[in-house]
Each structure stands twice: as C-alpha cells, then as structure tokens.
Amino acid sequence: KIRDIMEAFMKLNQKGLLIVLSGPSGVGKATVRKALFKSPDHKFTYSVSMTTRKPREGEVEGQDYYFVSEEEFLKRIKEGRFLEYAKFVGNYYGTPIEQVQKMIEQGDEVVLEIEVEGAMQVKAKMPDAVLVFIAPPTYGALKTRLLGRGTETEEIIMERISKAHRELTLAAGYDYIVINDDVDNAADRIKAIIRAEHAKCRRSLNGYLQLLEETKDE
C-alpha cells in the first residue's frame, strides 16, 4: 500500500511545464538549451520558433526554425496565432501558440528559447510559465562573444551589443537567473529549477487532495 501511495504521489502533476530560456544575444542560450536536452533524466520538447529571416548555413527547416515570408508572418499575427513575437534587425521571430498549448496539455516539458521582449509577452499570456534569465559571467565576456561571431556585419553586431546592454537590466522580471559560467553547470541549475517547480504546492495540490480522498479509507 505504501508503494502504491508513493507511486500515485509521483504522478500528481500530470500537466506539462513551459520553461522559457531567455537572455541577451550572445549569452549562449542555444548552447545551454542543447546541453539541457542531452540530460538522460528529463524528456524535454523544444518549441521551434518561426522567423522571416533567411536560414543560416546548417540550419534545418522545422528543427531550428520555421522559415516563412514576412507576408505569412504578418497574417499569423493578425490571426492571433503567436504566443509571442518580436522584430529584430529587420526580421520577425515568433512562437506558434497552438503547438505550445497542445504539448503542455499532453504533459510535455516544453522549452522556449527566445528573446527578452518575447519572454515578457509569454509572462503576460501564460503566468504559469517558468522564466529563466541566462546571464553572462561578465559583461566583457558577453561583448567578446558578440564581437567574435564573425557571421554578421559590424553594424548588426553593434546593434546586438547595444540591445544586450539594455536587456541585462530586465532580469528582475524573471523567476530565476542562471549564470552561464559553464554550460553543463548552467544546465544542471535549470534542471534543479524544473524539479522544484513541479513540486510547488500550486501545481500539485489538486492531485494531492485527490490522492488523500482515494486513500482515506485505507
């Protein structure tokens, strides 16, 4: 009986969790997210964003982004089909809302890797989302990384540096701050956050009350 009760308790929170990884450009969001997905003790689902920019070398349609025309993107905005969207350096980026809602309802741990502006939109529309701000160990390290990319024009790089400086001041609007001093360490901290979030009373209380009801006559 004790084992049955414990197994039931572990299944209290069947609904999925929306985890938003955000932070300034160049902080290593994608690298941390990939390290997170290699974890053998979690099964994450990555919510692929949509963009109007051209694919970079090696990027795969439907895996890195959904690449669409600006006309198609604007049509989707009017139809209210984005959880969040933003325009940066002349291109639109957004998260299709239907797929996120579907994955959460089926119990998936859904990860969004998005810009700071988009994260604030998600917080407004889905207050239950867990917002994690990925921060650099130092501002100098962030600037060095942006300058060393070598994939963009100097104008775009300077625009990203200016934007990153502004975004660093917005961390207070998040639930957690994780310093990306080491990729694996950052991923471990995020996994600890996720485990804690699943155990929160507001997520598990209904299931716990049902468990007590089922076992009260034992």
CSV table of N, CA and C in Angstrom, one decimal, residues 59-211:
chain,number,residue,atom,x,y,z
A,59,GLU,N,21.3,25.3,-40.8
A,59,GLU,CA,20.0,25.3,-40.2
A,59,GLU,C,19.0,24.5,-40.9
A,60,VAL,N,18.2,23.8,-40.2
A,60,VAL,CA,17.2,22.9,-40.8
A,60,VAL,C,15.8,23.4,-40.6
A,61,GLU,N,15.0,23.4,-41.6
A,61,GLU,CA,13.6,23.8,-41.5
A,61,GLU,C,12.8,22.8,-40.6
A,62,GLY,N,12.1,23.5,-39.6
A,62,GLY,CA,11.3,22.6,-38.7
A,62,GLY,C,12.1,22.1,-37.5
A,63,GLN,N,13.4,22.3,-37.6
A,63,GLN,CA,14.3,21.9,-36.5
A,63,GLN,C,14.9,23.1,-35.7
A,64,ASP,N,15.4,24.0,-36.5
A,64,ASP,CA,16.0,25.2,-35.9
A,64,ASP,C,14.9,26.3,-35.9
A,65,TYR,N,14.3,26.5,-37.0
A,65,TYR,CA,13.2,27.4,-37.2
A,65,TYR,C,12.2,27.0,-38.2
A,66,TYR,N,11.0,27.6,-38.2
A,66,TYR,CA,10.1,27.5,-39.4
A,66,TYR,C,10.4,28.8,-40.1
A,67,PHE,N,10.8,28.7,-41.3
A,67,PHE,CA,11.2,29.9,-42.1
A,67,PHE,C,10.0,30.2,-43.0
A,68,VAL,N,9.4,31.4,-42.9
A,68,VAL,CA,8.3,31.9,-43.7
A,68,VAL,C,8.5,33.3,-44.2
A,69,SER,N,7.7,33.7,-45.1
A,69,SER,CA,7.8,35.0,-45.7
A,69,SER,C,7.2,36.0,-44.7
A,70,GLU,N,7.6,37.3,-44.8
A,70,GLU,CA,7.0,38.3,-44.0
A,70,GLU,C,5.5,38.4,-44.1
A,71,GLU,N,5.0,38.2,-45.3
A,71,GLU,CA,3.6,38.3,-45.6
A,71,GLU,C,2.8,37.2,-44.8
A,72,GLU,N,3.4,36.0,-44.7
A,72,GLU,CA,2.8,34.9,-44.0
A,72,GLU,C,2.8,35.2,-42.5
A,73,PHE,N,4.0,35.7,-42.0
A,73,PHE,CA,4.1,36.0,-40.6
A,73,PHE,C,3.1,37.1,-40.1
A,74,LEU,N,3.0,38.2,-40.9
A,74,LEU,CA,2.0,39.2,-40.6
A,74,LEU,C,0.6,38.7,-40.6
A,75,LYS,N,0.3,37.8,-41.4
A,75,LYS,CA,-1.0,37.2,-41.5
A,75,LYS,C,-1.3,36.4,-40.2
A,76,ARG,N,-0.3,35.7,-39.7
A,76,ARG,CA,-0.5,34.9,-38.5
A,76,ARG,C,-0.6,35.9,-37.3
A,77,ILE,N,0.1,37.0,-37.3
A,77,ILE,CA,-0.1,38.0,-36.2
A,77,ILE,C,-1.5,38.4,-36.1
A,78,LYS,N,-2.1,38.8,-37.3
A,78,LYS,CA,-3.5,39.3,-37.3
A,78,LYS,C,-4.4,38.2,-36.8
A,79,GLU,N,-4.1,37.0,-37.0
A,79,GLU,CA,-5.0,35.9,-36.6
A,79,GLU,C,-4.8,35.4,-35.2
A,80,GLY,N,-3.8,36.1,-34.5
A,80,GLY,CA,-3.5,35.8,-33.1
A,80,GLY,C,-2.9,34.5,-32.8
A,81,ARG,N,-2.1,34.0,-33.8
A,81,ARG,CA,-1.5,32.7,-33.7
A,81,ARG,C,-0.1,32.6,-33.1
A,82,PHE,N,0.3,33.7,-32.4
A,82,PHE,CA,1.6,33.6,-31.8
A,82,PHE,C,1.5,33.8,-30.3
A,83,LEU,N,2.2,33.0,-29.5
A,83,LEU,CA,2.3,33.2,-28.1
A,83,LEU,C,3.1,34.5,-27.8
A,84,GLU,N,4.1,34.7,-28.6
A,84,GLU,CA,4.9,35.9,-28.5
A,84,GLU,C,5.6,36.1,-29.9
A,85,TYR,N,5.9,37.4,-30.2
A,85,TYR,CA,6.7,37.7,-31.4
A,85,TYR,C,7.4,39.0,-31.2
A,86,ALA,N,8.4,39.2,-32.0
A,86,ALA,CA,9.2,40.4,-32.0
A,86,ALA,C,9.9,40.6,-33.3
A,87,LYS,N,10.3,41.9,-33.6
A,87,LYS,CA,11.0,42.2,-34.8
A,87,LYS,C,12.4,42.7,-34.4
A,88,PHE,N,13.4,42.0,-34.9
A,88,PHE,CA,14.8,42.4,-34.6
A,88,PHE,C,15.7,42.4,-35.8
A,89,VAL,N,16.5,43.4,-36.0
A,89,VAL,CA,17.4,43.6,-37.1
A,89,VAL,C,16.6,43.3,-38.4
A,90,GLY,N,15.4,43.8,-38.6
A,90,GLY,CA,14.7,43.7,-39.8
A,90,GLY,C,13.9,42.4,-40.0
A,91,ASN,N,14.0,41.5,-39.1
A,91,ASN,CA,13.3,40.2,-39.2
A,91,ASN,C,12.3,39.9,-38.0
A,92,TYR,N,11.3,39.2,-38.3
A,92,TYR,CA,10.3,38.8,-37.3
A,92,TYR,C,10.7,37.4,-36.7
A,93,TYR,N,10.4,37.3,-35.4
A,93,TYR,CA,10.6,36.0,-34.8
A,93,TYR,C,9.4,35.7,-33.9
A,94,GLY,N,8.8,34.5,-33.8
A,94,GLY,CA,7.7,34.3,-33.0
A,94,GLY,C,7.5,32.8,-32.7
A,95,THR,N,6.6,32.6,-31.6
A,95,THR,CA,6.3,31.2,-31.2
A,95,THR,C,4.9,30.9,-31.5
A,96,PRO,N,4.6,29.9,-32.4
A,96,PRO,CA,3.3,29.5,-32.7
A,96,PRO,C,2.6,29.0,-31.4
A,97,ILE,N,1.4,29.5,-31.1
A,97,ILE,CA,0.8,29.2,-29.8
A,97,ILE,C,0.1,27.9,-29.8
A,98,GLU,N,-0.4,27.4,-30.9
A,98,GLU,CA,-1.1,26.1,-30.9
A,98,GLU,C,-0.3,24.9,-30.4
A,99,GLN,N,0.9,24.9,-31.0
A,99,GLN,CA,1.8,23.7,-30.6
A,99,GLN,C,2.2,23.7,-29.2
A,100,VAL,N,2.4,24.9,-28.6
A,100,VAL,CA,2.8,25.0,-27.2
A,100,VAL,C,1.7,24.5,-26.3
A,101,GLN,N,0.5,25.0,-26.6
A,101,GLN,CA,-0.7,24.6,-25.7
A,101,GLN,C,-0.9,23.1,-25.8
A,102,LYS,N,-0.8,22.5,-27.0
A,102,LYS,CA,-1.0,21.1,-27.2
A,102,LYS,C,0.0,20.3,-26.4
A,103,MET,N,1.3,20.7,-26.5
A,103,MET,CA,2.3,19.9,-25.8
A,103,MET,C,2.2,20.0,-24.3
A,104,ILE,N,1.8,21.2,-23.8
A,104,ILE,CA,1.7,21.3,-22.3
A,104,ILE,C,0.5,20.4,-21.8
A,105,GLU,N,-0.6,20.4,-22.5
A,105,GLU,CA,-1.7,19.6,-22.1
A,105,GLU,C,-1.4,18.1,-22.1
A,106,GLN,N,-0.5,17.7,-23.0
A,106,GLN,CA,-0.2,16.3,-23.0
A,106,GLN,C,0.9,15.9,-22.1
A,107,GLY,N,1.3,16.9,-21.3
A,107,GLY,CA,2.3,16.6,-20.2
A,107,GLY,C,3.8,16.8,-20.5
A,108,ASP,N,4.1,17.5,-21.7
A,108,ASP,CA,5.5,17.7,-22.1
A,108,ASP,C,6.1,18.8,-21.3
A,109,GLU,N,7.4,18.7,-21.1
A,109,GLU,CA,8.2,19.8,-20.5
A,109,GLU,C,8.7,20.6,-21.8
A,110,VAL,N,8.0,21.7,-22.0
A,110,VAL,CA,8.2,22.5,-23.2
A,110,VAL,C,9.2,23.6,-23.0
A,111,VAL,N,10.2,23.7,-23.8
A,111,VAL,CA,11.3,24.7,-23.7
A,111,VAL,C,11.2,25.7,-24.8
A,112,LEU,N,11.1,27.0,-24.4
A,112,LEU,CA,11.2,28.1,-25.4
A,112,LEU,C,12.6,28.7,-25.2
A,113,GLU,N,13.2,29.0,-26.3
A,113,GLU,CA,14.5,29.8,-26.3
A,113,GLU,C,14.2,31.0,-27.1
A,114,ILE,N,14.0,32.1,-26.4
A,114,ILE,CA,13.5,33.3,-27.1
A,114,ILE,C,14.2,34.6,-26.6
A,115,GLU,N,13.9,35.7,-27.2
A,115,GLU,CA,14.5,37.0,-26.8
A,115,GLU,C,13.7,37.5,-25.6
A,116,VAL,N,14.4,38.5,-25.0
A,116,VAL,CA,13.8,39.1,-23.7
A,116,VAL,C,12.4,39.7,-24.0
A,117,GLU,N,12.2,40.4,-25.1
A,117,GLU,CA,11.0,41.0,-25.4
A,117,GLU,C,9.9,40.0,-25.5
A,118,GLY,N,10.2,38.9,-26.1
A,118,GLY,CA,9.2,37.8,-26.2
A,118,GLY,C,8.9,37.1,-24.9
A,119,ALA,N,9.9,37.0,-24.0
A,119,ALA,CA,9.7,36.4,-22.7
A,119,ALA,C,8.7,37.2,-21.9
A,120,MET,N,8.7,38.5,-22.0
A,120,MET,CA,7.8,39.3,-21.3
A,120,MET,C,6.3,39.1,-21.8
A,121,GLN,N,6.2,38.9,-23.1
A,121,GLN,CA,4.9,38.6,-23.7
A,121,GLN,C,4.3,37.3,-23.2
A,122,VAL,N,5.2,36.3,-23.1
A,122,VAL,CA,4.8,35.0,-22.6
A,122,VAL,C,4.3,35.1,-21.2
A,123,LYS,N,5.1,35.8,-20.4
A,123,LYS,CA,4.7,36.0,-18.9
A,123,LYS,C,3.3,36.6,-18.8
A,124,ALA,N,3.0,37.6,-19.7
A,124,ALA,CA,1.6,38.2,-19.7
A,124,ALA,C,0.5,37.3,-20.1
A,125,LYS,N,0.8,36.4,-21.1
A,125,LYS,CA,-0.2,35.5,-21.6
A,125,LYS,C,-0.3,34.2,-20.8
A,126,MET,N,0.8,33.7,-20.3
A,126,MET,CA,0.9,32.4,-19.6
A,126,MET,C,1.6,32.6,-18.3
A,127,PRO,N,1.0,33.2,-17.2
A,127,PRO,CA,1.6,33.5,-16.0
A,127,PRO,C,2.2,32.3,-15.3
A,128,ASP,N,1.8,31.1,-15.7
A,128,ASP,CA,2.3,29.8,-15.0
A,128,ASP,C,3.6,29.4,-15.6
A,129,ALA,N,4.1,30.1,-16.7
A,129,ALA,CA,5.4,29.7,-17.3
A,129,ALA,C,6.5,30.0,-16.4
A,130,VAL,N,7.6,29.3,-16.5
A,130,VAL,CA,8.8,29.4,-15.7
A,130,VAL,C,9.8,30.2,-16.5
A,131,LEU,N,10.1,31.4,-16.1
A,131,LEU,CA,11.1,32.2,-16.9
A,131,LEU,C,12.5,32.2,-16.3
A,132,VAL,N,13.4,31.8,-17.1
A,132,VAL,CA,14.8,31.7,-16.6
A,132,VAL,C,15.7,32.6,-17.5
A,133,PHE,N,16.3,33.6,-16.8
A,133,PHE,CA,17.2,34.5,-17.5
A,133,PHE,C,18.6,34.0,-17.5
A,134,ILE,N,19.1,33.7,-18.7
A,134,ILE,CA,20.5,33.2,-18.8
A,134,ILE,C,21.4,34.5,-18.9
A,135,ALA,N,22.3,34.6,-17.9
A,135,ALA,CA,23.2,35.8,-17.8
A,135,ALA,C,24.6,35.4,-18.0
A,136,PRO,N,25.4,36.3,-18.6
A,136,PRO,CA,26.9,36.1,-18.8
A,136,PRO,C,27.6,36.2,-17.5
A,137,PRO,N,28.8,35.6,-17.3
A,137,PRO,CA,29.6,35.7,-16.1
A,137,PRO,C,30.0,37.2,-15.9
A,138,THR,N,30.3,37.9,-17.1
A,138,THR,CA,30.7,39.3,-17.0
A,138,THR,C,30.2,39.9,-18.3
A,139,TYR,N,30.0,41.3,-18.3
A,139,TYR,CA,29.6,42.0,-19.5
A,139,TYR,C,30.7,41.9,-20.6
A,140,GLY,N,31.9,41.9,-20.1
A,140,GLY,CA,33.1,41.8,-21.0
A,140,GLY,C,33.1,40.5,-21.8
A,141,ALA,N,32.7,39.4,-21.1
A,141,ALA,CA,32.7,38.1,-21.8
A,141,ALA,C,31.6,38.1,-22.8
A,142,LEU,N,30.5,38.7,-22.5
A,142,LEU,CA,29.4,38.8,-23.5
A,142,LEU,C,29.8,39.6,-24.7
A,143,LYS,N,30.4,40.8,-24.5
A,143,LYS,CA,30.8,41.6,-25.6
A,143,LYS,C,31.8,40.9,-26.5
A,144,THR,N,32.8,40.2,-25.9
A,144,THR,CA,33.8,39.5,-26.6
A,144,THR,C,33.2,38.4,-27.5
A,145,ARG,N,32.2,37.7,-27.0
A,145,ARG,CA,31.5,36.7,-27.7
A,145,ARG,C,30.8,37.3,-28.9
A,146,LEU,N,30.1,38.4,-28.7
A,146,LEU,CA,29.4,39.0,-29.9
A,146,LEU,C,30.3,39.5,-30.9
A,147,LEU,N,31.4,40.1,-30.5
A,147,LEU,CA,32.4,40.6,-31.5
A,147,LEU,C,33.1,39.4,-32.3
A,148,GLY,N,33.2,38.3,-31.6
A,148,GLY,CA,33.9,37.2,-32.2
A,148,GLY,C,33.0,36.2,-33.1
A,149,ARG,N,31.8,36.5,-33.3
A,149,ARG,CA,30.9,35.7,-34.0
A,149,ARG,C,31.3,35.5,-35.5
A,150,GLY,N,31.6,36.6,-36.1
A,150,GLY,CA,32.1,36.6,-37.5
A,150,GLY,C,31.1,36.2,-38.5
A,151,THR,N,29.8,36.1,-38.2
A,151,THR,CA,28.8,35.7,-39.1
A,151,THR,C,27.9,36.9,-39.5
A,152,GLU,N,28.1,38.1,-38.9
A,152,GLU,CA,27.2,39.2,-39.2
A,152,GLU,C,28.1,40.5,-39.5
A,153,THR,N,27.4,41.5,-40.0
A,153,THR,CA,28.1,42.7,-40.3
A,153,THR,C,28.4,43.5,-39.0
A,154,GLU,N,29.3,44.4,-39.1
A,154,GLU,CA,29.7,45.2,-37.9
A,154,GLU,C,28.5,46.0,-37.4
A,155,GLU,N,27.7,46.5,-38.3
A,155,GLU,CA,26.5,47.3,-37.9
A,155,GLU,C,25.6,46.4,-37.1
A,156,ILE,N,25.3,45.2,-37.5
A,156,ILE,CA,24.4,44.3,-36.8
A,156,ILE,C,25.0,43.9,-35.4
A,157,ILE,N,26.3,43.7,-35.4
A,157,ILE,CA,27.0,43.3,-34.2
A,157,ILE,C,26.9,44.5,-33.1
A,158,MET,N,27.1,45.7,-33.6
A,158,MET,CA,27.0,46.8,-32.6
A,158,MET,C,25.6,47.0,-32.2
A,159,GLU,N,24.6,46.7,-33.0
A,159,GLU,CA,23.2,46.8,-32.6
A,159,GLU,C,22.9,45.8,-31.6
A,160,ARG,N,23.4,44.6,-31.7
A,160,ARG,CA,23.2,43.5,-30.8
A,160,ARG,C,23.9,43.8,-29.4
A,161,ILE,N,25.1,44.4,-29.5
A,161,ILE,CA,25.7,44.8,-28.2
A,161,ILE,C,24.9,45.9,-27.5
A,162,SER,N,24.4,46.8,-28.2
A,162,SER,CA,23.6,47.9,-27.6
A,162,SER,C,22.3,47.3,-27.0
A,163,LYS,N,21.7,46.3,-27.7
A,163,LYS,CA,20.5,45.7,-27.2
A,163,LYS,C,20.8,44.8,-26.0
A,164,ALA,N,21.9,44.1,-26.1
A,164,ALA,CA,22.3,43.2,-24.9
A,164,ALA,C,22.4,44.0,-23.7
A,165,HIS,N,23.0,45.2,-23.8
A,165,HIS,CA,23.2,46.1,-22.6
A,165,HIS,C,21.9,46.4,-22.0
A,166,ARG,N,20.9,46.8,-22.8
A,166,ARG,CA,19.6,47.1,-22.3
A,166,ARG,C,18.9,45.9,-21.7
A,167,GLU,N,19.1,44.7,-22.3
A,167,GLU,CA,18.4,43.5,-21.8
A,167,GLU,C,18.9,43.1,-20.5
A,168,LEU,N,20.2,43.3,-20.2
A,168,LEU,CA,20.7,42.9,-18.9
A,168,LEU,C,20.0,43.5,-17.7
A,169,THR,N,19.4,44.7,-17.9
A,169,THR,CA,18.7,45.4,-16.9
A,169,THR,C,17.3,44.8,-16.6
A,170,LEU,N,16.8,43.9,-17.4
A,170,LEU,CA,15.5,43.4,-17.3
A,170,LEU,C,15.4,42.0,-16.6
A,171,ALA,N,16.5,41.5,-16.1
A,171,ALA,CA,16.5,40.2,-15.4
A,171,ALA,C,15.5,40.2,-14.2
A,172,ALA,N,15.2,41.3,-13.6
A,172,ALA,CA,14.4,41.3,-12.4
A,172,ALA,C,13.0,40.8,-12.7
A,173,GLY,N,12.6,40.9,-14.0
A,173,GLY,CA,11.2,40.4,-14.4
A,173,GLY,C,11.1,38.9,-14.5
A,174,TYR,N,12.2,38.2,-14.3
A,174,TYR,CA,12.2,36.7,-14.5
A,174,TYR,C,12.0,36.0,-13.1
A,175,ASP,N,11.7,34.7,-13.2
A,175,ASP,CA,11.6,33.9,-12.0
A,175,ASP,C,12.9,33.5,-11.4
A,176,TYR,N,13.9,33.3,-12.3
A,176,TYR,CA,15.2,32.8,-11.9
A,176,TYR,C,16.3,33.4,-12.8
A,177,ILE,N,17.5,33.6,-12.3
A,177,ILE,CA,18.7,34.0,-13.0
A,177,ILE,C,19.7,32.9,-12.9
A,178,VAL,N,20.2,32.4,-14.1
A,178,VAL,CA,21.2,31.4,-14.1
A,178,VAL,C,22.4,32.0,-14.9
A,179,ILE,N,23.6,32.0,-14.2
A,179,ILE,CA,24.8,32.5,-14.8
A,179,ILE,C,25.4,31.4,-15.7
A,180,ASN,N,25.7,31.7,-16.9
A,180,ASN,CA,26.3,30.7,-17.9
A,180,ASN,C,27.8,30.8,-17.8
A,181,ASP,N,28.3,30.4,-16.6
A,181,ASP,CA,29.8,30.4,-16.5
A,181,ASP,C,30.4,29.1,-17.0
A,182,ASP,N,29.6,28.1,-17.0
A,182,ASP,CA,29.9,26.8,-17.6
A,182,ASP,C,28.6,26.2,-18.1
A,183,VAL,N,28.6,25.7,-19.3
A,183,VAL,CA,27.4,25.2,-19.9
A,183,VAL,C,26.7,24.1,-19.1
A,184,ASP,N,27.5,23.1,-18.8
A,184,ASP,CA,26.9,22.0,-18.0
A,184,ASP,C,26.4,22.4,-16.7
A,185,ASN,N,27.1,23.3,-16.0
A,185,ASN,CA,26.6,23.8,-14.7
A,185,ASN,C,25.3,24.5,-14.8
A,186,ALA,N,25.2,25.3,-15.9
A,186,ALA,CA,24.0,26.1,-16.1
A,186,ALA,C,22.8,25.2,-16.4
A,187,ALA,N,23.1,24.1,-17.2
A,187,ALA,CA,22.0,23.1,-17.5
A,187,ALA,C,21.6,22.4,-16.2
A,188,ASP,N,22.5,22.1,-15.3
A,188,ASP,CA,22.2,21.4,-14.1
A,188,ASP,C,21.3,22.3,-13.2
A,189,ARG,N,21.7,23.6,-13.1
A,189,ARG,CA,20.9,24.5,-12.3
A,189,ARG,C,19.4,24.6,-12.8
A,190,ILE,N,19.3,24.6,-14.2
A,190,ILE,CA,17.9,24.7,-14.7
A,190,ILE,C,17.1,23.5,-14.4
A,191,LYS,N,17.8,22.3,-14.5
A,191,LYS,CA,17.1,21.0,-14.1
A,191,LYS,C,16.6,21.1,-12.7
A,192,ALA,N,17.4,21.6,-11.8
A,192,ALA,CA,17.0,21.7,-10.4
A,192,ALA,C,15.8,22.7,-10.2
A,193,ILE,N,15.8,23.7,-11.0
A,193,ILE,CA,14.7,24.7,-11.0
A,193,ILE,C,13.4,23.9,-11.5
A,194,ILE,N,13.5,23.1,-12.5
A,194,ILE,CA,12.3,22.4,-13.0
A,194,ILE,C,11.8,21.4,-12.0
A,195,ARG,N,12.7,20.7,-11.4
A,195,ARG,CA,12.2,19.7,-10.4
A,195,ARG,C,11.5,20.5,-9.2
A,196,ALA,N,12.0,21.6,-8.8
A,196,ALA,CA,11.4,22.4,-7.7
A,196,ALA,C,10.0,22.9,-8.2
A,197,GLU,N,9.9,23.4,-9.4
A,197,GLU,CA,8.7,23.9,-9.9
A,197,GLU,C,7.6,22.8,-10.0
A,198,HIS,N,8.0,21.6,-10.4
A,198,HIS,CA,7.0,20.5,-10.4
A,198,HIS,C,6.4,20.2,-9.0
A,199,ALA,N,7.3,20.4,-8.0
A,199,ALA,CA,6.9,20.1,-6.6
A,199,ALA,C,6.1,21.2,-5.9
A,200,LYS,N,6.0,22.4,-6.5
A,200,LYS,CA,5.3,23.5,-5.9
A,200,LYS,C,3.9,23.1,-5.6
A,201,CYS,N,3.4,23.6,-4.5
A,201,CYS,CA,2.1,23.3,-4.0
A,201,CYS,C,1.0,23.7,-5.0
A,202,ARG,N,1.1,24.9,-5.6
A,202,ARG,CA,0.1,25.4,-6.5
A,202,ARG,C,0.0,24.5,-7.8
A,203,ARG,N,1.0,23.7,-8.1
A,203,ARG,CA,0.9,22.8,-9.2
A,203,ARG,C,0.4,21.4,-8.8
A,204,SER,N,0.7,21.0,-7.6
A,204,SER,CA,0.4,19.7,-7.2
A,204,SER,C,-0.8,19.5,-6.2
A,205,LEU,N,-1.3,20.6,-5.7
A,205,LEU,CA,-2.3,20.5,-4.6
A,205,LEU,C,-3.6,19.7,-5.0
A,206,ASN,N,-4.1,20.0,-6.2
A,206,ASN,CA,-5.3,19.3,-6.6
A,206,ASN,C,-5.1,17.8,-6.7
A,207,GLY,N,-4.0,17.4,-7.3
A,207,GLY,CA,-3.7,16.0,-7.3
A,207,GLY,C,-3.5,15.4,-6.0
A,208,TYR,N,-2.9,16.1,-5.1
A,208,TYR,CA,-2.6,15.6,-3.7
A,208,TYR,C,-3.9,15.4,-3.0
A,209,LEU,N,-4.9,16.4,-3.1
A,209,LEU,CA,-6.2,16.2,-2.5
A,209,LEU,C,-6.9,15.0,-3.0
A,210,GLN,N,-6.8,14.7,-4.3
A,210,GLN,CA,-7.4,13.5,-4.9
A,210,GLN,C,-6.8,12.3,-4.3
A,211,LEU,N,-5.5,12.3,-4.1
A,211,LEU,CA,-4.8,11.2,-3.5
A,211,LEU,C,-5.2,10.9,-2.1
